[in-house]
Amino acid sequence: MSKLKNKVALVTGASKGIGASIAKHFAHEGAKVVVNYASSKEAADEVVKTITNNGGIAIAVQADVSKEADVIRLFEETKKAFGTLDILVNNAAYQGYTPIEQISAEAFHQHFNVNVLGAIFAIQSSLKLFSDKGGNIINISSGASKMPLPTASLYSATKAALDAITISFSKELGSKNIRVNSILPGATETEGATIAGVTNGSEYEKMFIANTPLGRRGQPEDIAKAAVFLASDDAAWITGEQISVSGGMYGF
């Protein structure tokens, strides 16, 4: 329970799914956590309540990461509450499944503004809060960045862009002792996956399980445990990496 003791972590899109699990696992390991949400206030408050009921420290802060002013305010609230930042997890994401004939400028910008520009905004702001000792950035990508899914071209493209950003920023920020890595989840059981129709016995779910050597869908905690590792000093010599957490489905 001490891998992240005295650390301050900000997790975007942390009101549910993978983000919520990461926030809870970080708190369990001793971190003070900022639970960011865009619209699900009740869910974010529930994550904070779970953390505090278990002796942890957390606050919920609303911000739409696709809006620069919101991101600036998010980090101002983080500074006001905790004074500094050690770990940033870019988890907020938009995931749509759209056939090529139906792709619009609106759909394009909705994906890229949240999944790519939002991560850039957050990283820019995090640099102002990291101490002289450095910092840690974890981008939640997807196995779809390497194996794009049909009708998910926009989502897959944003995750490929996020991986490229991870590598580029790791080289740019390494001299400041700021580590930047990506986690590439496989088929994971989340609220977003349910909304997208890739759970509950769907053909997508059957395909994912059939192609996963460990024979099951991932759970949010599978991803959260990998995030704890990357955020901890156990991963002090790891940066610029894309780590697949997919039950073997994405064996890059």
PDB file of C-alpha atoms in Angstrom:
ATOM      1  CA  MET A   1       0.000   0.000   0.000  1.00  0.00           C
ATOM      2  CA  SER A   2       2.935   2.374  -0.375  1.00  0.00           C
ATOM      3  CA  LYS A   3       4.189   2.247  -3.968  1.00  0.00           C
ATOM      4  CA  LEU A   4       2.834   5.768  -4.534  1.00  0.00           C
ATOM      5  CA  LYS A   5       3.038   7.160  -0.997  1.00  0.00           C
ATOM      6  CA  ASN A   6       3.035  10.979  -0.883  1.00  0.00           C
ATOM      7  CA  LYS A   7       2.506  11.210  -4.652  1.00  0.00           C
ATOM      8  CA  VAL A   8      -0.174  13.388  -6.248  1.00  0.00           C
ATOM      9  CA  ALA A   9      -1.920  11.926  -9.279  1.00  0.00           C
ATOM     10  CA  LEU A  10      -4.435  13.360 -11.718  1.00  0.00           C
ATOM     11  CA  VAL A  11      -6.522  10.911 -13.745  1.00  0.00           C
ATOM     12  CA  THR A  12      -8.655  12.276 -16.573  1.00  0.00           C
ATOM     13  CA  GLY A  13     -11.938  10.567 -17.366  1.00  0.00           C
ATOM     14  CA  ALA A  14     -11.875   8.891 -13.964  1.00  0.00           C
ATOM     15  CA  SER A  15     -15.569   8.716 -13.117  1.00  0.00           C
ATOM     16  CA  LYS A  16     -15.988   5.189 -14.459  1.00  0.00           C
ATOM     17  CA  GLY A  17     -14.325   2.227 -16.140  1.00  0.00           C
ATOM     18  CA  ILE A  18     -10.546   2.092 -16.462  1.00  0.00           C
ATOM     19  CA  GLY A  19     -10.059   5.639 -15.156  1.00  0.00           C
ATOM     20  CA  ALA A  20     -12.047   4.979 -11.982  1.00  0.00           C
ATOM     21  CA  SER A  21     -10.136   1.784 -11.329  1.00  0.00           C
ATOM     22  CA  ILE A  22      -6.798   3.553 -11.810  1.00  0.00           C
ATOM     23  CA  ALA A  23      -7.843   6.309  -9.405  1.00  0.00           C
ATOM     24  CA  LYS A  24      -8.841   3.752  -6.748  1.00  0.00           C
ATOM     25  CA  HIS A  25      -5.681   1.672  -7.177  1.00  0.00           C
ATOM     26  CA  PHE A  26      -3.482   4.770  -6.994  1.00  0.00           C
ATOM     27  CA  ALA A  27      -5.192   5.852  -3.782  1.00  0.00           C
ATOM     28  CA  HIS A  28      -4.795   2.340  -2.347  1.00  0.00           C
ATOM     29  CA  GLU A  29      -1.059   2.679  -2.976  1.00  0.00           C
ATOM     30  CA  GLY A  30      -0.902   5.969  -1.083  1.00  0.00           C
ATOM     31  CA  ALA A  31      -1.402   8.638  -3.753  1.00  0.00           C
ATOM     32  CA  LYS A  32      -3.596  11.690  -3.392  1.00  0.00           C
ATOM     33  CA  VAL A  33      -5.870  11.609  -6.429  1.00  0.00           C
ATOM     34  CA  VAL A  34      -7.672  14.156  -8.570  1.00  0.00           C
ATOM     35  CA  VAL A  35     -10.665  12.426 -10.160  1.00  0.00           C
ATOM     36  CA  ASN A  36     -11.492  14.306 -13.339  1.00  0.00           C
ATOM     37  CA  TYR A  37     -14.846  13.975 -15.073  1.00  0.00           C
ATOM     38  CA  ALA A  38     -16.599  15.725 -17.942  1.00  0.00           C
ATOM     39  CA  SER A  39     -20.275  15.204 -17.119  1.00  0.00           C
ATOM     40  CA  SER A  40     -20.715  12.254 -14.726  1.00  0.00           C
ATOM     41  CA  LYS A  41     -20.542  14.161 -11.430  1.00  0.00           C
ATOM     42  CA  GLU A  42     -22.442  11.563  -9.439  1.00  0.00           C
ATOM     43  CA  ALA A  43     -20.157   8.768 -10.621  1.00  0.00           C
ATOM     44  CA  ALA A  44     -17.029  10.838  -9.920  1.00  0.00           C
ATOM     45  CA  ASP A  45     -18.274  11.673  -6.429  1.00  0.00           C
ATOM     46  CA  GLU A  46     -18.843   7.964  -5.848  1.00  0.00           C
ATOM     47  CA  VAL A  47     -15.230   7.213  -6.814  1.00  0.00           C
ATOM     48  CA  VAL A  48     -14.041   9.876  -4.367  1.00  0.00           C
ATOM     49  CA  LYS A  49     -16.324   8.478  -1.674  1.00  0.00           C
ATOM     50  CA  THR A  50     -14.950   4.966  -2.170  1.00  0.00           C
ATOM     51  CA  ILE A  51     -11.391   6.289  -1.864  1.00  0.00           C
ATOM     52  CA  THR A  52     -12.032   8.388   1.228  1.00  0.00           C
ATOM     53  CA  ASN A  53     -14.040   5.634   2.913  1.00  0.00           C
ATOM     54  CA  ASN A  54     -10.959   3.470   2.590  1.00  0.00           C
ATOM     55  CA  GLY A  55      -8.718   6.067   4.188  1.00  0.00           C
ATOM     56  CA  GLY A  56      -7.471   7.710   1.003  1.00  0.00           C
ATOM     57  CA  ILE A  57      -7.469  11.300  -0.183  1.00  0.00           C
ATOM     58  CA  ALA A  58      -9.214  12.408  -3.382  1.00  0.00           C
ATOM     59  CA  ILE A  59     -11.170  15.242  -4.934  1.00  0.00           C
ATOM     60  CA  ALA A  60     -13.397  15.376  -8.011  1.00  0.00           C
ATOM     61  CA  VAL A  61     -12.919  18.159 -10.561  1.00  0.00           C
ATOM     62  CA  GLN A  62     -15.108  18.730 -13.612  1.00  0.00           C
ATOM     63  CA  ALA A  63     -13.344  19.607 -16.856  1.00  0.00           C
ATOM     64  CA  ASP A  64     -13.827  18.808 -20.524  1.00  0.00           C
ATOM     65  CA  VAL A  65     -10.280  18.020 -21.649  1.00  0.00           C
ATOM     66  CA  SER A  66     -11.041  19.042 -25.233  1.00  0.00           C
ATOM     67  CA  LYS A  67     -11.377  22.637 -23.985  1.00  0.00           C
ATOM     68  CA  GLU A  68      -8.098  24.353 -23.117  1.00  0.00           C
ATOM     69  CA  ALA A  69      -9.687  26.683 -20.567  1.00  0.00           C
ATOM     70  CA  ASP A  70     -11.198  23.690 -18.747  1.00  0.00           C
ATOM     71  CA  VAL A  71      -7.845  21.934 -18.624  1.00  0.00           C
ATOM     72  CA  ILE A  72      -6.122  25.021 -17.239  1.00  0.00           C
ATOM     73  CA  ARG A  73      -8.789  25.236 -14.532  1.00  0.00           C
ATOM     74  CA  LEU A  74      -8.407  21.520 -13.769  1.00  0.00           C
ATOM     75  CA  PHE A  75      -4.724  21.963 -13.028  1.00  0.00           C
ATOM     76  CA  GLU A  76      -5.342  25.140 -11.064  1.00  0.00           C
ATOM     77  CA  GLU A  77      -7.742  23.185  -8.849  1.00  0.00           C
ATOM     78  CA  THR A  78      -5.114  20.452  -8.496  1.00  0.00           C
ATOM     79  CA  LYS A  79      -2.506  22.989  -7.412  1.00  0.00           C
ATOM     80  CA  LYS A  80      -4.952  24.611  -4.995  1.00  0.00           C
ATOM     81  CA  ALA A  81      -5.756  21.276  -3.370  1.00  0.00           C
ATOM     82  CA  PHE A  82      -2.351  19.586  -3.312  1.00  0.00           C
ATOM     83  CA  GLY A  83       0.264  22.143  -4.353  1.00  0.00           C
ATOM     84  CA  THR A  84       2.044  19.925  -6.842  1.00  0.00           C
ATOM     85  CA  LEU A  85       1.685  16.995  -9.249  1.00  0.00           C
ATOM     86  CA  ASP A  86       3.698  13.802  -9.722  1.00  0.00           C
ATOM     87  CA  ILE A  87       1.596  11.634 -12.033  1.00  0.00           C
ATOM     88  CA  LEU A  88      -0.711  12.415 -14.948  1.00  0.00           C
ATOM     89  CA  VAL A  89      -2.878   9.720 -16.499  1.00  0.00           C
ATOM     90  CA  ASN A  90      -4.495  10.692 -19.794  1.00  0.00           C
ATOM     91  CA  ASN A  91      -7.455   8.340 -19.796  1.00  0.00           C
ATOM     92  CA  ALA A  92     -10.351  10.512 -21.023  1.00  0.00           C
ATOM     93  CA  ALA A  93     -11.450   9.299 -24.429  1.00  0.00           C
ATOM     94  CA  TYR A  94     -14.220   9.318 -26.976  1.00  0.00           C
ATOM     95  CA  GLN A  95     -14.883   6.058 -28.826  1.00  0.00           C
ATOM     96  CA  GLY A  96     -17.209   5.838 -31.787  1.00  0.00           C
ATOM     97  CA  TYR A  97     -17.876   3.198 -34.411  1.00  0.00           C
ATOM     98  CA  THR A  98     -18.681   4.815 -37.740  1.00  0.00           C
ATOM     99  CA  PRO A  99     -18.643   3.283 -41.246  1.00  0.00           C
ATOM    100  CA  ILE A 100     -16.507   5.233 -43.694  1.00  0.00           C
ATOM    101  CA  GLU A 101     -19.573   6.527 -45.544  1.00  0.00           C
ATOM    102  CA  GLN A 102     -20.803   8.203 -42.361  1.00  0.00           C
ATOM    103  CA  ILE A 103     -17.597   9.851 -41.149  1.00  0.00           C
ATOM    104  CA  SER A 104     -18.106  13.593 -40.751  1.00  0.00           C
ATOM    105  CA  ALA A 105     -15.960  16.538 -39.769  1.00  0.00           C
ATOM    106  CA  GLU A 106     -17.859  16.644 -36.490  1.00  0.00           C
ATOM    107  CA  ALA A 107     -17.056  13.000 -35.724  1.00  0.00           C
ATOM    108  CA  PHE A 108     -13.408  13.544 -36.663  1.00  0.00           C
ATOM    109  CA  HIS A 109     -12.992  16.517 -34.358  1.00  0.00           C
ATOM    110  CA  GLN A 110     -14.939  14.869 -31.548  1.00  0.00           C
ATOM    111  CA  HIS A 111     -12.430  12.002 -31.533  1.00  0.00           C
ATOM    112  CA  PHE A 112      -9.253  13.997 -32.037  1.00  0.00           C
ATOM    113  CA  ASN A 113     -10.175  16.908 -29.762  1.00  0.00           C
ATOM    114  CA  VAL A 114     -10.701  14.608 -26.775  1.00  0.00           C
ATOM    115  CA  ASN A 115      -8.275  11.764 -27.427  1.00  0.00           C
ATOM    116  CA  VAL A 116      -5.302  13.690 -28.829  1.00  0.00           C
ATOM    117  CA  LEU A 117      -5.623  17.429 -28.263  1.00  0.00           C
ATOM    118  CA  GLY A 118      -6.972  16.856 -24.757  1.00  0.00           C
ATOM    119  CA  ALA A 119      -3.929  14.772 -23.867  1.00  0.00           C
ATOM    120  CA  ILE A 120      -1.620  17.462 -25.242  1.00  0.00           C
ATOM    121  CA  PHE A 121      -3.392  20.184 -23.257  1.00  0.00           C
ATOM    122  CA  ALA A 122      -3.085  18.092 -20.082  1.00  0.00           C
ATOM    123  CA  ILE A 123       0.593  17.344 -20.641  1.00  0.00           C
ATOM    124  CA  GLN A 124       1.335  21.023 -21.238  1.00  0.00           C
ATOM    125  CA  SER A 125      -0.343  21.957 -17.966  1.00  0.00           C
ATOM    126  CA  SER A 126       1.299  19.106 -16.049  1.00  0.00           C
ATOM    127  CA  LEU A 127       4.757  20.452 -16.895  1.00  0.00           C
ATOM    128  CA  LYS A 128       3.968  23.544 -14.847  1.00  0.00           C
ATOM    129  CA  LEU A 129       3.095  21.462 -11.775  1.00  0.00           C
ATOM    130  CA  PHE A 130       5.773  18.767 -11.843  1.00  0.00           C
ATOM    131  CA  SER A 131       8.578  19.465  -9.387  1.00  0.00           C
ATOM    132  CA  ASP A 132      12.284  19.657 -10.181  1.00  0.00           C
ATOM    133  CA  LYS A 133      12.450  15.927  -9.418  1.00  0.00           C
ATOM    134  CA  GLY A 134      10.492  15.188 -12.592  1.00  0.00           C
ATOM    135  CA  GLY A 135       7.150  13.600 -13.312  1.00  0.00           C
ATOM    136  CA  ASN A 136       5.318  10.678 -14.790  1.00  0.00           C
ATOM    137  CA  ILE A 137       2.840  10.660 -17.687  1.00  0.00           C
ATOM    138  CA  ILE A 138       0.798   7.600 -18.605  1.00  0.00           C
ATOM    139  CA  ASN A 139      -1.307   7.709 -21.756  1.00  0.00           C
ATOM    140  CA  ILE A 140      -4.115   5.162 -21.986  1.00  0.00           C
ATOM    141  CA  SER A 141      -3.971   4.140 -25.616  1.00  0.00           C
ATOM    142  CA  SER A 142      -5.490   0.984 -27.118  1.00  0.00           C
ATOM    143  CA  GLY A 143      -4.481  -2.151 -28.957  1.00  0.00           C
ATOM    144  CA  ALA A 144      -6.554  -0.634 -31.764  1.00  0.00           C
ATOM    145  CA  SER A 145      -3.616   1.690 -32.421  1.00  0.00           C
ATOM    146  CA  LYS A 146      -1.706  -1.321 -33.800  1.00  0.00           C
ATOM    147  CA  MET A 147      -4.631  -3.426 -35.020  1.00  0.00           C
ATOM    148  CA  PRO A 148      -7.348  -0.960 -36.106  1.00  0.00           C
ATOM    149  CA  LEU A 149     -10.892  -2.206 -35.873  1.00  0.00           C
ATOM    150  CA  PRO A 150     -13.448  -2.050 -38.689  1.00  0.00           C
ATOM    151  CA  THR A 151     -15.724   1.019 -38.426  1.00  0.00           C
ATOM    152  CA  ALA A 152     -13.403   2.388 -35.716  1.00  0.00           C
ATOM    153  CA  SER A 153     -10.969   4.161 -38.013  1.00  0.00           C
ATOM    154  CA  LEU A 154     -11.176   7.491 -36.182  1.00  0.00           C
ATOM    155  CA  TYR A 155     -10.752   5.981 -32.729  1.00  0.00           C
ATOM    156  CA  SER A 156      -7.882   3.780 -33.915  1.00  0.00           C
ATOM    157  CA  ALA A 157      -6.198   6.761 -35.577  1.00  0.00           C
ATOM    158  CA  THR A 158      -6.365   8.826 -32.397  1.00  0.00           C
ATOM    159  CA  LYS A 159      -4.760   6.052 -30.389  1.00  0.00           C
ATOM    160  CA  ALA A 160      -1.987   5.675 -32.965  1.00  0.00           C
ATOM    161  CA  ALA A 161      -1.431   9.422 -32.660  1.00  0.00           C
ATOM    162  CA  LEU A 162      -1.324   9.103 -28.866  1.00  0.00           C
ATOM    163  CA  ASP A 163       1.374   6.435 -29.140  1.00  0.00           C
ATOM    164  CA  ALA A 164       3.409   8.695 -31.426  1.00  0.00           C
ATOM    165  CA  ILE A 165       3.051  11.531 -28.928  1.00  0.00           C
ATOM    166  CA  THR A 166       4.208   9.192 -26.166  1.00  0.00           C
ATOM    167  CA  ILE A 167       7.437   8.385 -27.986  1.00  0.00           C
ATOM    168  CA  SER A 168       8.104  11.957 -29.087  1.00  0.00           C
ATOM    169  CA  PHE A 169       7.431  13.525 -25.688  1.00  0.00           C
ATOM    170  CA  SER A 170       9.496  10.859 -23.891  1.00  0.00           C
ATOM    171  CA  LYS A 171      12.511  11.986 -25.910  1.00  0.00           C
ATOM    172  CA  GLU A 172      11.693  15.649 -25.443  1.00  0.00           C
ATOM    173  CA  LEU A 173      11.134  15.428 -21.686  1.00  0.00           C
ATOM    174  CA  GLY A 174      13.611  12.752 -20.627  1.00  0.00           C
ATOM    175  CA  SER A 175      16.278  15.294 -19.686  1.00  0.00           C
ATOM    176  CA  LYS A 176      13.825  16.678 -17.113  1.00  0.00           C
ATOM    177  CA  ASN A 177      13.320  13.202 -15.621  1.00  0.00           C
ATOM    178  CA  ILE A 178       9.759  13.099 -16.915  1.00  0.00           C
ATOM    179  CA  ARG A 179       8.771   9.622 -18.045  1.00  0.00           C
ATOM    180  CA  VAL A 180       6.067   9.122 -20.686  1.00  0.00           C
ATOM    181  CA  ASN A 181       4.553   5.718 -21.495  1.00  0.00           C
ATOM    182  CA  SER A 182       1.452   4.274 -23.120  1.00  0.00           C
ATOM    183  CA  ILE A 183      -0.716   1.399 -21.933  1.00  0.00           C
ATOM    184  CA  LEU A 184      -2.541  -0.421 -24.726  1.00  0.00           C
ATOM    185  CA  PRO A 185      -5.538  -2.257 -23.236  1.00  0.00           C
ATOM    186  CA  GLY A 186      -7.103  -5.144 -25.039  1.00  0.00           C
ATOM    187  CA  ALA A 187     -10.834  -5.826 -25.018  1.00  0.00           C
ATOM    188  CA  THR A 188     -11.805  -4.532 -21.579  1.00  0.00           C
ATOM    189  CA  GLU A 189     -15.216  -4.686 -19.933  1.00  0.00           C
ATOM    190  CA  THR A 190     -16.237  -1.083 -19.285  1.00  0.00           C
ATOM    191  CA  GLU A 191     -19.354   1.068 -19.491  1.00  0.00           C
ATOM    192  CA  GLY A 192     -18.020   2.552 -22.722  1.00  0.00           C
ATOM    193  CA  ALA A 193     -17.638  -0.874 -24.286  1.00  0.00           C
ATOM    194  CA  THR A 194     -21.193  -1.717 -23.322  1.00  0.00           C
ATOM    195  CA  ILE A 195     -22.520   1.484 -24.883  1.00  0.00           C
ATOM    196  CA  ALA A 196     -20.508   0.771 -28.028  1.00  0.00           C
ATOM    197  CA  GLY A 197     -22.157  -2.652 -28.239  1.00  0.00           C
ATOM    198  CA  VAL A 198     -19.018  -4.761 -27.905  1.00  0.00           C
ATOM    199  CA  THR A 199     -20.121  -6.678 -24.798  1.00  0.00           C
ATOM    200  CA  ASN A 200     -23.070  -8.800 -23.666  1.00  0.00           C
ATOM    201  CA  GLY A 201     -22.520 -11.597 -26.139  1.00  0.00           C
ATOM    202  CA  SER A 202     -22.076  -9.396 -29.206  1.00  0.00           C
ATOM    203  CA  GLU A 203     -20.166 -10.659 -32.227  1.00  0.00           C
ATOM    204  CA  TYR A 204     -17.378  -8.238 -31.354  1.00  0.00           C
ATOM    205  CA  GLU A 205     -17.103  -9.721 -27.865  1.00  0.00           C
ATOM    206  CA  LYS A 206     -17.007 -13.272 -29.220  1.00  0.00           C
ATOM    207  CA  MET A 207     -14.285 -12.257 -31.675  1.00  0.00           C
ATOM    208  CA  PHE A 208     -12.221 -10.560 -28.966  1.00  0.00           C
ATOM    209  CA  ILE A 209     -12.405 -13.546 -26.609  1.00  0.00           C
ATOM    210  CA  ALA A 210     -11.671 -16.034 -29.380  1.00  0.00           C
ATOM    211  CA  ASN A 211      -8.507 -14.098 -30.246  1.00  0.00           C
ATOM    212  CA  THR A 212      -7.328 -13.614 -26.661  1.00  0.00           C
ATOM    213  CA  PRO A 213      -4.958 -16.396 -25.514  1.00  0.00           C
ATOM    214  CA  LEU A 214      -6.031 -15.981 -21.876  1.00  0.00           C
ATOM    215  CA  GLY A 215      -9.620 -16.563 -22.972  1.00  0.00           C
ATOM    216  CA  ARG A 216     -11.465 -13.680 -21.336  1.00  0.00           C
ATOM    217  CA  ARG A 217     -12.179  -9.981 -21.592  1.00  0.00           C
ATOM    218  CA  GLY A 218     -10.010  -7.700 -19.518  1.00  0.00           C
ATOM    219  CA  GLN A 219     -11.282  -5.963 -16.406  1.00  0.00           C
ATOM    220  CA  PRO A 220     -10.498  -2.346 -15.488  1.00  0.00           C
ATOM    221  CA  GLU A 221      -8.313  -3.523 -12.606  1.00  0.00           C
ATOM    222  CA  ASP A 222      -6.073  -5.386 -15.072  1.00  0.00           C
ATOM    223  CA  ILE A 223      -5.191  -2.043 -16.618  1.00  0.00           C
ATOM    224  CA  ALA A 224      -5.040  -0.230 -13.279  1.00  0.00           C
ATOM    225  CA  LYS A 225      -2.402  -2.600 -11.911  1.00  0.00           C
ATOM    226  CA  ALA A 226      -0.187  -1.929 -14.924  1.00  0.00           C
ATOM    227  CA  ALA A 227      -0.690   1.801 -14.393  1.00  0.00           C
ATOM    228  CA  VAL A 228       0.406   1.490 -10.757  1.00  0.00           C
ATOM    229  CA  PHE A 229       3.594  -0.225 -11.908  1.00  0.00           C
ATOM    230  CA  LEU A 230       4.395   2.461 -14.477  1.00  0.00           C
ATOM    231  CA  ALA A 231       3.631   5.219 -11.968  1.00  0.00           C
ATOM    232  CA  SER A 232       5.909   3.707  -9.338  1.00  0.00           C
ATOM    233  CA  ASP A 233       9.662   3.757  -8.895  1.00  0.00           C
ATOM    234  CA  ASP A 234       9.673   0.106  -9.991  1.00  0.00           C
ATOM    235  CA  ALA A 235       9.429   1.496 -13.544  1.00  0.00           C
ATOM    236  CA  ALA A 236      12.061   4.209 -13.099  1.00  0.00           C
ATOM    237  CA  TRP A 237      14.026   3.013 -16.160  1.00  0.00           C
ATOM    238  CA  ILE A 238      11.002   2.772 -18.459  1.00  0.00           C
ATOM    239  CA  THR A 239       9.973   5.588 -20.797  1.00  0.00           C
ATOM    240  CA  GLY A 240       8.755   5.930 -24.352  1.00  0.00           C
ATOM    241  CA  GLU A 241       7.231   2.450 -24.229  1.00  0.00           C
ATOM    242  CA  GLN A 242       3.927   1.079 -25.450  1.00  0.00           C
ATOM    243  CA  ILE A 243       2.891  -1.680 -23.082  1.00  0.00           C
ATOM    244  CA  SER A 244       0.161  -4.036 -24.221  1.00  0.00           C
ATOM    245  CA  VAL A 245      -2.183  -5.256 -21.478  1.00  0.00           C
ATOM    246  CA  SER A 246      -4.456  -7.457 -23.520  1.00  0.00           C
ATOM    247  CA  GLY A 247      -4.360 -11.047 -22.315  1.00  0.00           C
ATOM    248  CA  GLY A 248      -2.112 -11.787 -25.284  1.00  0.00           C
ATOM    249  CA  MET A 249      -4.522 -10.517 -27.933  1.00  0.00           C
ATOM    250  CA  TYR A 250      -2.126  -7.851 -29.064  1.00  0.00           C
ATOM    251  CA  GLY A 251       1.239  -9.583 -29.103  1.00  0.00           C
ATOM    252  CA  PHE A 252       3.277  -6.783 -30.633  1.00  0.00           C
TER     253      PHE A 252
END
